[in-house]
Coordinates of C-alpha atoms and ligand atoms in Angstrom, one line a residue:
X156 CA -1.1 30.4 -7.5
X157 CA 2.0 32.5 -9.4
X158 CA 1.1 31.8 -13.3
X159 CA 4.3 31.4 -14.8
X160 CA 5.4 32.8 -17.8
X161 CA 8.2 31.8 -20.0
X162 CA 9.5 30.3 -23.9
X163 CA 8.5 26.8 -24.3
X164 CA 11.0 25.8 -26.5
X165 CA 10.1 22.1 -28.1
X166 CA 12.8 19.6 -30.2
X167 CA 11.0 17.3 -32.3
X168 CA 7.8 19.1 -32.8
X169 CA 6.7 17.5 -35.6
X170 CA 6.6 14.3 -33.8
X171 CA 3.6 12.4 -31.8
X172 CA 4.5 13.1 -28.4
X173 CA 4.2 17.0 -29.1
X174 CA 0.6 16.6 -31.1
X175 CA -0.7 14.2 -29.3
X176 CA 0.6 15.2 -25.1
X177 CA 2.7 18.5 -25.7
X178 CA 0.6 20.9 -27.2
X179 CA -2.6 19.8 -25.8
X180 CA -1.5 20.0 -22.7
X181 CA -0.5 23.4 -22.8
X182 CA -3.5 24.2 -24.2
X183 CA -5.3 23.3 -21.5
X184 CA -3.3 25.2 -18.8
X185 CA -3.6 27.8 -21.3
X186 CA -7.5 27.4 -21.5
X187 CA -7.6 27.2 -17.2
X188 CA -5.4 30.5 -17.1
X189 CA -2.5 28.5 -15.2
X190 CA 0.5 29.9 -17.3
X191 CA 0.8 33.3 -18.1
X192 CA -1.1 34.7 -21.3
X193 CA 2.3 36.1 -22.9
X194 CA 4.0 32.2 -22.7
X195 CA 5.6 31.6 -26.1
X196 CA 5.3 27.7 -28.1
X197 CA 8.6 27.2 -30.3
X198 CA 8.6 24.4 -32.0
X199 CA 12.3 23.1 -33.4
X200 CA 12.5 20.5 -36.0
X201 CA 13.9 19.2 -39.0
X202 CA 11.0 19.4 -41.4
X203 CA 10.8 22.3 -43.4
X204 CA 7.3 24.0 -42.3
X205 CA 6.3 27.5 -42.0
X206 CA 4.5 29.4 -38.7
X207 CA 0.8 28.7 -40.7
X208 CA 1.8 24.8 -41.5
X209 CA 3.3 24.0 -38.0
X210 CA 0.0 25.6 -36.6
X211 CA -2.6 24.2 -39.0
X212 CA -1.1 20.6 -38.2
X213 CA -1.4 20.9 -34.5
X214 CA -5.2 22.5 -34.6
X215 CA -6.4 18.6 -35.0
X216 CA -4.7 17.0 -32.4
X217 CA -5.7 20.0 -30.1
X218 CA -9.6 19.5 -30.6
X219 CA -8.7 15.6 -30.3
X220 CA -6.7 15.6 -27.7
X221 CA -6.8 18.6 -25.5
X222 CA -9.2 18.0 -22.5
X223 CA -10.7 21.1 -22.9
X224 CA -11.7 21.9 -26.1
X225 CA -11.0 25.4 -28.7
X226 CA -14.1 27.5 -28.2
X227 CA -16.4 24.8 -26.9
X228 CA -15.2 24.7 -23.4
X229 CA -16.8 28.6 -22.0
X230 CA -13.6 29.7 -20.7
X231 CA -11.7 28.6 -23.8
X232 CA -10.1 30.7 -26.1
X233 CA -10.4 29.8 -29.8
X234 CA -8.1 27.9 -31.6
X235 CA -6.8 30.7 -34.0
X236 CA -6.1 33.3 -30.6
X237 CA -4.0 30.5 -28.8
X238 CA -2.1 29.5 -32.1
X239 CA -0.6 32.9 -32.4
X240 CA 1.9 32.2 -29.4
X241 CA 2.8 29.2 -31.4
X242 CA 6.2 29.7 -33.7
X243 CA 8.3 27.2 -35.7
X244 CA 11.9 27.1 -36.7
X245 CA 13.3 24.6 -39.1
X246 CA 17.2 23.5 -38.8
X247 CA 19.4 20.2 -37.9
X248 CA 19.6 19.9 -34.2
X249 CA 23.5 19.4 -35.4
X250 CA 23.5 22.8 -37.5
X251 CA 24.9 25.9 -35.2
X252 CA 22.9 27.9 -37.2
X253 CA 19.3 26.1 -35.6
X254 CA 20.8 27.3 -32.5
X255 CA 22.0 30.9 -33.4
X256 CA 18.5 31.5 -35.0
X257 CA 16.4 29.9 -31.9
X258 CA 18.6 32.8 -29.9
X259 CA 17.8 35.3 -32.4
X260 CA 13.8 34.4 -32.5
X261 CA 13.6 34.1 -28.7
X262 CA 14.5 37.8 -28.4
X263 CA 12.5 39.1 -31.0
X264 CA 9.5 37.3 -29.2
X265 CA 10.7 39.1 -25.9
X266 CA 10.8 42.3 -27.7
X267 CA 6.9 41.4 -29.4
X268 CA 5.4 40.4 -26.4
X269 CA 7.3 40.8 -23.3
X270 CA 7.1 37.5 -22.4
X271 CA 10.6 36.6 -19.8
X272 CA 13.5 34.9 -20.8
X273 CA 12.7 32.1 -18.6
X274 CA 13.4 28.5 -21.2
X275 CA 12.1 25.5 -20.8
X276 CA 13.4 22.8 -23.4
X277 CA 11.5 19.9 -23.7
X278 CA 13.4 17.0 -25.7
X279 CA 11.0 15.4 -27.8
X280 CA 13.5 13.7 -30.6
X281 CA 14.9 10.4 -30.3
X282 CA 17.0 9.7 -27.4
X283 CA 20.3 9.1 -29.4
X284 CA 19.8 13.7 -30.2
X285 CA 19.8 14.5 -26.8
X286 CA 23.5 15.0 -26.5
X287 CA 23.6 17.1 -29.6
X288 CA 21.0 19.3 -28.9
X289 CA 22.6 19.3 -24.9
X290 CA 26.0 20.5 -26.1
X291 CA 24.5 23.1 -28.8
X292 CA 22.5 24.6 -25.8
X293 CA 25.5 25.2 -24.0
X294 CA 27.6 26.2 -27.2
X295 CA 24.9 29.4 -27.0
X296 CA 24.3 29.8 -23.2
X297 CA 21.2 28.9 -23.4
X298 CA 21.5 26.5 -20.5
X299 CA 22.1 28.9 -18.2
X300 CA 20.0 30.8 -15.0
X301 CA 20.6 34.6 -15.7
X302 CA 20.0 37.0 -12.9
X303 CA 16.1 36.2 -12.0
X304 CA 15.5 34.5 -15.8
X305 CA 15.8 30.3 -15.8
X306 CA 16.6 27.9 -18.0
X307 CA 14.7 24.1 -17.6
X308 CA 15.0 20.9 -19.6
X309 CA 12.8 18.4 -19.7
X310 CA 14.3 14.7 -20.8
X311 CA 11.6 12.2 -22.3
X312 CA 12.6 8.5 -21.4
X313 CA 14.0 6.2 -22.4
X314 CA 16.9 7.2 -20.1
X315 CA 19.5 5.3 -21.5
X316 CA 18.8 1.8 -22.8
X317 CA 20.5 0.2 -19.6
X318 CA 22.7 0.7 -16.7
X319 CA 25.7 1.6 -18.9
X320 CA 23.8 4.3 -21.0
X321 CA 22.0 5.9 -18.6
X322 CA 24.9 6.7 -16.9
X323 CA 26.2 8.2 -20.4
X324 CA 23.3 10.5 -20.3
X325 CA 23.3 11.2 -16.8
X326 CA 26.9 12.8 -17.4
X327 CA 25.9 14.9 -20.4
X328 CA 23.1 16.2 -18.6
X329 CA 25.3 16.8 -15.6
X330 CA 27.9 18.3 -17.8
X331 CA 25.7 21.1 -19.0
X332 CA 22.7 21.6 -16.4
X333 CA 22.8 22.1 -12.5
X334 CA 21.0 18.8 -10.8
X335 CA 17.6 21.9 -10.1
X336 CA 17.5 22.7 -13.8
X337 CA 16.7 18.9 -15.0
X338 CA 13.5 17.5 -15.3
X339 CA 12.7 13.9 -16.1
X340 CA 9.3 12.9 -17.0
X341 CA 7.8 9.6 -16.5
X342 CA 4.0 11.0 -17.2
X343 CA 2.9 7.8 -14.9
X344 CA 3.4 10.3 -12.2
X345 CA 1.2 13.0 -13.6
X346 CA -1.5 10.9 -13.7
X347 CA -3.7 12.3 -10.9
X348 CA -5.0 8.4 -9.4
X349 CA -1.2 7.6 -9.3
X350 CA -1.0 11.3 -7.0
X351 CA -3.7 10.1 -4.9
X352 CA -1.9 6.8 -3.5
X353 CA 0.1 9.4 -2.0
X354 CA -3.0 11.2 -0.1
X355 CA -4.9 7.5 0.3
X356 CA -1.7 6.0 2.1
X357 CA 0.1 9.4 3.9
X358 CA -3.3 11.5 4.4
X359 CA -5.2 8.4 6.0
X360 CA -4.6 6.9 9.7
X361 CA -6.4 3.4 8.9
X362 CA -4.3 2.5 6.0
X363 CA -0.8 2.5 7.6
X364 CA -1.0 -0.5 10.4
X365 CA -2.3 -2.9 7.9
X366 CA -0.3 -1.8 4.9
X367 CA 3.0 -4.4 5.7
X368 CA 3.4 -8.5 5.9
X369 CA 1.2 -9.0 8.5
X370 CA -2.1 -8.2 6.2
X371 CA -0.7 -7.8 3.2
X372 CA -0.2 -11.2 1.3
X373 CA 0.9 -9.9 -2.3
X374 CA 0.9 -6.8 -4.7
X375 CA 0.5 -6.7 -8.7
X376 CA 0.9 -3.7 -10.7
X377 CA -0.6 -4.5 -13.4
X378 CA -0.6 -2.2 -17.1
X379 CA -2.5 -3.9 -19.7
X380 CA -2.6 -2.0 -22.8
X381 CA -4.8 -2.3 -26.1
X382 CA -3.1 -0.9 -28.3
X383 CA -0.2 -2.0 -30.7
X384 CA 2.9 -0.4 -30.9
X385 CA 1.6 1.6 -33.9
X386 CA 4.1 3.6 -35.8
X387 CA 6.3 3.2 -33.2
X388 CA 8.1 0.4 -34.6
X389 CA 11.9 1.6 -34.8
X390 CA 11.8 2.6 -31.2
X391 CA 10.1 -0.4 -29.9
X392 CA 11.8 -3.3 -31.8
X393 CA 15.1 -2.3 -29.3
X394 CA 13.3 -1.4 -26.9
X395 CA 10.7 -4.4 -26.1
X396 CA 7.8 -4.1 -23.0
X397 CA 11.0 -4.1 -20.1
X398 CA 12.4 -1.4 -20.9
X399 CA 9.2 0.8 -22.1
X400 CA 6.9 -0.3 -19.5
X401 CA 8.5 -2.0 -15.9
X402 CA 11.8 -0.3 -15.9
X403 CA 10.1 3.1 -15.9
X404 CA 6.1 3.4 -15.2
X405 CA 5.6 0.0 -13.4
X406 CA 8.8 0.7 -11.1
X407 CA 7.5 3.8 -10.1
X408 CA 3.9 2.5 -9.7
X409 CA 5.8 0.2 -6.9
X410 CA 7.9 2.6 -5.0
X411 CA 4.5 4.6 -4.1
X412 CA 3.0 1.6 -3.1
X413 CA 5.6 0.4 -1.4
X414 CA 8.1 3.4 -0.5
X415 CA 8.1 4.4 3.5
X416 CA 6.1 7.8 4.7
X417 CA 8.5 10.8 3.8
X418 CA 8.8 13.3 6.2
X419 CA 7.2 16.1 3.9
X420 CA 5.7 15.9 0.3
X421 CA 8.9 17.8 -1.2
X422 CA 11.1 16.3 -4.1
X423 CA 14.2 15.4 -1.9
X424 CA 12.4 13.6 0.8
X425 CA 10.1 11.5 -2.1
X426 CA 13.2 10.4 -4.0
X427 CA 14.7 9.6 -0.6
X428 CA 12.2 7.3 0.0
X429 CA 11.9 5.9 -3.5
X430 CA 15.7 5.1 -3.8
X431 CA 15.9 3.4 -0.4
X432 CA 13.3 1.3 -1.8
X433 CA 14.7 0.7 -4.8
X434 CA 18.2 -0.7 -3.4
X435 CA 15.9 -2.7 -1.0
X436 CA 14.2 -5.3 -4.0
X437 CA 16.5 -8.3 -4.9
X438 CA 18.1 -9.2 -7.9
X439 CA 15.7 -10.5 -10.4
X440 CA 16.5 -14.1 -11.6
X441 CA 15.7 -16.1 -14.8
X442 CA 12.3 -18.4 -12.7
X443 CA 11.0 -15.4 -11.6
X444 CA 9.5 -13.7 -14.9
X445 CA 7.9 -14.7 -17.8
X446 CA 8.0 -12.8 -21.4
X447 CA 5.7 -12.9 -24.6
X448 CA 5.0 -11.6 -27.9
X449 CA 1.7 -11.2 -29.5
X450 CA 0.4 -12.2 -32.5
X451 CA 1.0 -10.6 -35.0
X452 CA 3.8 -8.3 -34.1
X453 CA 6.2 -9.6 -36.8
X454 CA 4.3 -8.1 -39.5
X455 CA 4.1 -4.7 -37.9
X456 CA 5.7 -1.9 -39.3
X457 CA 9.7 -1.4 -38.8
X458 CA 9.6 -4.8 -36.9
X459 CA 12.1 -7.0 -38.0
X460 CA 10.4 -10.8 -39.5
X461 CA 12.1 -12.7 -37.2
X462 CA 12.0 -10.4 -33.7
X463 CA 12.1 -11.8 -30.4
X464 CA 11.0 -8.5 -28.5
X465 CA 8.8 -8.8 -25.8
X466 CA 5.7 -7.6 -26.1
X467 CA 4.3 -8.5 -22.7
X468 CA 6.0 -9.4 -19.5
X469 CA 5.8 -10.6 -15.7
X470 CA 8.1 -10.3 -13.3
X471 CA 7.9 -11.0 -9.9
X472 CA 9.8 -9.0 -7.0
X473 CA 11.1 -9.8 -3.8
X474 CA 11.6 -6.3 -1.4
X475 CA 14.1 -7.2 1.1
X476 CA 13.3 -4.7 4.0
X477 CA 11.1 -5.8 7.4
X478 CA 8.0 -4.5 6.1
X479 CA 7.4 -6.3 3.2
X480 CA 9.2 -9.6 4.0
X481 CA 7.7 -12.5 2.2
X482 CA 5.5 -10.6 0.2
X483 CA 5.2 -11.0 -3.4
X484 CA 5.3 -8.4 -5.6
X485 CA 4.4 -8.9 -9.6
X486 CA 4.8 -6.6 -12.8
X487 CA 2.9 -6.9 -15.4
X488 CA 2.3 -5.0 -18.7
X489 CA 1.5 -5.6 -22.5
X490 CA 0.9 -4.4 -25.4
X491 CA -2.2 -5.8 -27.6
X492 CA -4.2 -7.5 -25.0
X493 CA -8.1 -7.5 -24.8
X494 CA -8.5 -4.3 -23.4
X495 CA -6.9 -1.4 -21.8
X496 CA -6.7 -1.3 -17.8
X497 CA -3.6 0.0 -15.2
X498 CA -4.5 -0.9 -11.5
X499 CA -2.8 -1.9 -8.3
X500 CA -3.8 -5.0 -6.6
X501 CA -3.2 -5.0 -3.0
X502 CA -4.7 -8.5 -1.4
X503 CA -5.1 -9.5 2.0
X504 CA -4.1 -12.6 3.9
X505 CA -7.3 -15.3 4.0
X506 CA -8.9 -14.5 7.5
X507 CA -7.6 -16.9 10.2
X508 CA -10.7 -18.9 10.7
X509 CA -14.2 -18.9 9.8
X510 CA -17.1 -19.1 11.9
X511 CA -19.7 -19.5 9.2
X512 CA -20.8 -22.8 7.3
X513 CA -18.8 -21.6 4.1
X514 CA -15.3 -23.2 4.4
X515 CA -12.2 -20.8 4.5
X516 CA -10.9 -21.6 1.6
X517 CA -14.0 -20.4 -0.1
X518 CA -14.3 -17.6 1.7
X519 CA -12.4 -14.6 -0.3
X520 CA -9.8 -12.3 0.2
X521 CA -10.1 -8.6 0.8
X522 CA -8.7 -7.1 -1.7
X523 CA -7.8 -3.3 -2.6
X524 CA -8.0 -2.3 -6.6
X525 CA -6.7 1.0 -7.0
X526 CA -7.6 1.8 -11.2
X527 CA -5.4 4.1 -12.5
X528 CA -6.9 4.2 -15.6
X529 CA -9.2 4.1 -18.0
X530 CA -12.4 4.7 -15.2
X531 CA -10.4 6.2 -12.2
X532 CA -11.4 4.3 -8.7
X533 CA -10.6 2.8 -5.6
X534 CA -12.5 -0.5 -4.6
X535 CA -12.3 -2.3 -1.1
X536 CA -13.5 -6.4 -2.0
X537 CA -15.1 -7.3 1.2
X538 CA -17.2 -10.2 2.1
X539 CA -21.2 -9.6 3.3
X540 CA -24.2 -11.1 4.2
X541 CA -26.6 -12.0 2.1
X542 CA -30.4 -10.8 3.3
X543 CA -32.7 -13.4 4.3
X544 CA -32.5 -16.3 6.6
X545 CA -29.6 -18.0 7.3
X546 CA -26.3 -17.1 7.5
X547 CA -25.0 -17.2 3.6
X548 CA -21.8 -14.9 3.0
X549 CA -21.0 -13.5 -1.0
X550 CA -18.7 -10.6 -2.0
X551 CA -19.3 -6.9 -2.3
X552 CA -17.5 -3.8 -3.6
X553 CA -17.1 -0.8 -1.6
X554 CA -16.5 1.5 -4.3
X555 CA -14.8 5.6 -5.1
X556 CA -15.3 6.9 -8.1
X557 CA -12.1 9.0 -8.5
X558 CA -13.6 11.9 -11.3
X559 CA -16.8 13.3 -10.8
X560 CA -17.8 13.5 -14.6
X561 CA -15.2 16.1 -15.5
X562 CA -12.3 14.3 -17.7
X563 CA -9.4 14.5 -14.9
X564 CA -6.1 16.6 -16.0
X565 CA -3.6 15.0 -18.5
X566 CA -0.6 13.6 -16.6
X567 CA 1.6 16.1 -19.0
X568 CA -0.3 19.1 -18.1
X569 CA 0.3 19.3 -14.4
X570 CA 3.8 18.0 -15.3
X571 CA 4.2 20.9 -17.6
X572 CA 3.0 23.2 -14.9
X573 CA 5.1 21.8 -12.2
X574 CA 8.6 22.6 -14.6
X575 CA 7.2 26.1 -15.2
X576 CA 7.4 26.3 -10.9
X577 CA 10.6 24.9 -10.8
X578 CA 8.2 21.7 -8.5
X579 CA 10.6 18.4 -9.2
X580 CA 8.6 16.1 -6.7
X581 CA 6.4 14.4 -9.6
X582 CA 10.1 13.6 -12.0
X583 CA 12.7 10.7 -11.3
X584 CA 15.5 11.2 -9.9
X585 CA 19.1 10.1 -12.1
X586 CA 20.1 7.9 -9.0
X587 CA 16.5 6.1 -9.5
X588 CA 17.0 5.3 -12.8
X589 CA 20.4 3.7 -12.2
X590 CA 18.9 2.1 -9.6
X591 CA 15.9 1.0 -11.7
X592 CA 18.5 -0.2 -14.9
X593 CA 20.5 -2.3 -12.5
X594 CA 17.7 -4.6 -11.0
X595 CA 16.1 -5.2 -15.1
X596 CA 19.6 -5.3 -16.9
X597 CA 20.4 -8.9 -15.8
X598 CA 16.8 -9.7 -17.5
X599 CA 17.4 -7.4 -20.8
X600 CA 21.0 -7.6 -21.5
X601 CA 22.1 -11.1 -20.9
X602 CA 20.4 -12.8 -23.6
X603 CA 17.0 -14.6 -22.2
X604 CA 17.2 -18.0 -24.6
X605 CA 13.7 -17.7 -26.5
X606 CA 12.0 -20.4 -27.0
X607 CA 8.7 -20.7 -28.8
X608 CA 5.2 -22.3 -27.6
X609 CA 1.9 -23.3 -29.3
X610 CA 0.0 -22.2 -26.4
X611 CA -0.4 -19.9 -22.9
X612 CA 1.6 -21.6 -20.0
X613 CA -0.4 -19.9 -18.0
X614 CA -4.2 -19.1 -17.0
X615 CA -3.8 -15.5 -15.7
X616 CA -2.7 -14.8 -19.6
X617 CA -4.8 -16.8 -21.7
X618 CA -7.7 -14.8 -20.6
X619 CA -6.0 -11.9 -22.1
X620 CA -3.8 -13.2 -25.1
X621 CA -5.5 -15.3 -27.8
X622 CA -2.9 -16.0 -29.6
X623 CA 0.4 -15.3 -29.3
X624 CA 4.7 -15.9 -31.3
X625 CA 5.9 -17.0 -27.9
X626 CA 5.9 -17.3 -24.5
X627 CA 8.4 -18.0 -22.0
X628 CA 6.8 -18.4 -18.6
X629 CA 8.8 -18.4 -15.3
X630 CA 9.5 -21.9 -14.8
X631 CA 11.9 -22.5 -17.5
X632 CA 10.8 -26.4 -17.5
X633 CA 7.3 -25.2 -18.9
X634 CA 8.7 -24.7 -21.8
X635 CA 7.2 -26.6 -24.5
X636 CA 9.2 -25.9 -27.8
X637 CA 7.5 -25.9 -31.6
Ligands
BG6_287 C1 4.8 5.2 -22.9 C2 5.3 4.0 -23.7 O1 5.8 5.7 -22.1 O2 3.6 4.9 -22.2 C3 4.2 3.5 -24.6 O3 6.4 4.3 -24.4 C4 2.9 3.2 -23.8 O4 4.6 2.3 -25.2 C5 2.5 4.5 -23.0 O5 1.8 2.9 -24.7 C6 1.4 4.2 -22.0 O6 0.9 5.4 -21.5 P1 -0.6 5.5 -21.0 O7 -0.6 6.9 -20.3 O8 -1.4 5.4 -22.2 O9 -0.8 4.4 -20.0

């Protein structure tokens, strides 16, 4: 495979997503020899650091976070070998001056090391920067292709906080870089068990004749998360679980699931598929989801003491196309719940009869799990026989282990790669996210009326949640108010 070599060009390095996903993911292509050894890291941000400060606070959340590690891994170079491509510039992403001095450094680091003039931005800052930093790019012609040099920007969500300002965004973007030069990352489709429903559905011939209404009697994508929204506060408090979490991850999650075959694995055909998809599910209304907030959220940092945010939510989806007709679709996700699992639930209609002593209703459902995450498999539920005498049925897991004992690649590392080809198939689309902001926004925008609960309305989340501020289940007559 080409190794591609170019100027990785970060805005807000100083921030988490760069230490924690960023840089270690480029460390690890580094590490495997995917990218080219004369690739350049410049970070851009508004604290004042120098080369040796900006390196020394990355070197920790490399040898936490990087899959392979400085020195340890054989074929890894040492920290202090791969932090000399590393280079920081301080400056206000609104100061001209940020810009005329990124110009400058980027051709002093061409002269050094010879490394192309191929740029790949990756906007790291809060969303509300993007425009700025955008219009300053163009201001120095940075956001141009020049004769066989590129220029690529990659755009972390959130896209816009709903139908209105994603389509803000969308026209900055358009305004500055062709559709081939934009890159939108939703890491959920990095993850390398969220690539494989591609291969288990399109790669397999026993999968497709089931995979519809007929067989198929409902699908949850379900995120459950462990962790609290951390530091993250400010961000999250206006944001809340919808628009982190279904809009984005869990919408994507479904299209794959749900999407008809493309004709090829290439970008155009994939987002063909998803869209048509998307314009297929029906309007979400007010009985169909229910929201929550855990415990404890209100004391968090940056939360505001009397926030309504939700913290978890589940929605369930109607696709309006013939092959999913009457099936149910759910989303699920949330933060602070008893432990940390993302899988796809695919189960099957009850059989039509049974011919054995145990009744039908007892008899269980085959079911599909695909685990995204944390231990990567695919399990088939299946009803057996148990040995002996008589005829006595109980259920059994055929079971693939998707890594072999080797950590599997960080979502942002082959997402990293694919910009550096100029590969688009594993980003969302603009249209998509329109798409995905117009089914949510009647759920997000138009004021849900909160109402507070002393306990779970229902069973599926009291096993997770021991306590939570609220919750507003989907029947809107459950609601039993303080
Ligand atoms: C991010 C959200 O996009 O995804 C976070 O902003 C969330 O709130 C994270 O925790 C989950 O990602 P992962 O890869 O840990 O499942």
């Amino acid at each position: 495979q080409e190794k591609p070599s170019c100027m990785i060009i970060i805005f807000g390095a100083s921030g988490d997503l760069t230490n924690r996903k960023v840089i270690p993911g480029i460390h690890s292509l580094n590490c495997e020899s995917r990218i080219g050894t004369n690739t350049q890291i410049i970070g851009v941000a508004r604290t004042k650091m120098t080369n040796e400060e900006f390196r020394d606070s990355l070197e920790e959340s490399v040898k936490n976070y990087s899959r392979l590690k400085p020195g340890k891994t054989t074929y890894c170079e040492p920290w202090d070998s791969f932090a000399k491509k590393i280079t920081y510039l301080y400056g206000d992403y609104d100061d001209p001056k940020t810009y005329q001095n990124l110009v400058q450094h980027l051709l002093d680091l061409n002269q050094k090391f010879k490394t192309p003039l191929n740029y790949l931005f990756y906007c790291a800052t809060p969303p509300q920067l993007y425009p700025i930093i955008l219009r300053h790019l163009a201001q120095f012609k940075l956001n141009q292709n020049r004769d066989s040099f590129w220029s690529r920007i990659i755009i972390e969500k959130p896209f816009g906080s709903n139908l209105e300002t994603a389509i803000e965004l969308h026209k900055v973007v358009n305004s500055i870089f062709t559709h081939s030069q934009v890159f939108y990352i939703d890491h959920y489709l990095g993850k390398e068990t969220v690539q494989s429903i591609l291969t288990f559905r399109f790669a397999n011939t026993i999968f497709e004749p089931i995979w519809n209404r007929n067989y198929i009697e409902s699908v949850h994508v379900n995120v459950m998360e462990s962790v609290d929204v951390g530091g993250r506060g400010n961000y999250y408090d206006k944001s809340g679980v919808i628009r982190d979490m279904l809009v984005n991850h869990l919408l994507q999650l479904l299209c794959l699931i749900a999407m008809e075959p493309p004709p090829r694995y290439t970008s155009d055909y994939l987002r063909r598929e998803k869209i048509k998809l998307l314009q297929s599910i029906k309007p979400i209304s007010c009985s169909n989801f229910a929201i929550g907030q855990y415990h404890g959220y209100r004391s968090e940092q940056k939360i505001s003491k009397d926030s309504n945010t939700p913290t978890y939510a589940d929605v369930d989806l109607e696709i309006d196309n013939w092959r999913w007709q009457g099936v149910r679709f759910r989303l699920s996700s949330g933060k602070k719940l008893a432990k940390k699992e993302t899988e796809i639930v695919l189960t099957f209609k009850q059989p039509p009869f049974s011919m054995f002593s145990t009744s039908l209703e007892s008899v269980c459902k085959n079911q599909l799990r695909i685990v995204i995450q944390p231990d990567e498999r695919i399990e088939l539920k299946m009803l057996s026989k148990i040995p002996g005498a008589g005829m006595k049925t109980q259920p059994m897991k055929l079971t693939y282990l998707y890594s072999q004992g080797e950590p599997l690649p960080d979502a942002y590392e082959r997402l990293l790669l694919d910009v550096m080809l100029g590969d688009s198939s594993l980003f969302t689309s603009a249209e998509e996210q329109r798409l995905s902001w117009k089914l949510f926004d009647s759920i997000t925008d138009h004021g849900i009326p909160i109402q507070y609960v002393s306990t779970l309305g229902t069973n599926s989340l009291s096993s997770l949640v021991s306590q939570v501020n609220y919750l507003l289940p989907r029947k809107t007559d459950d609601i039993r108010v303080l």
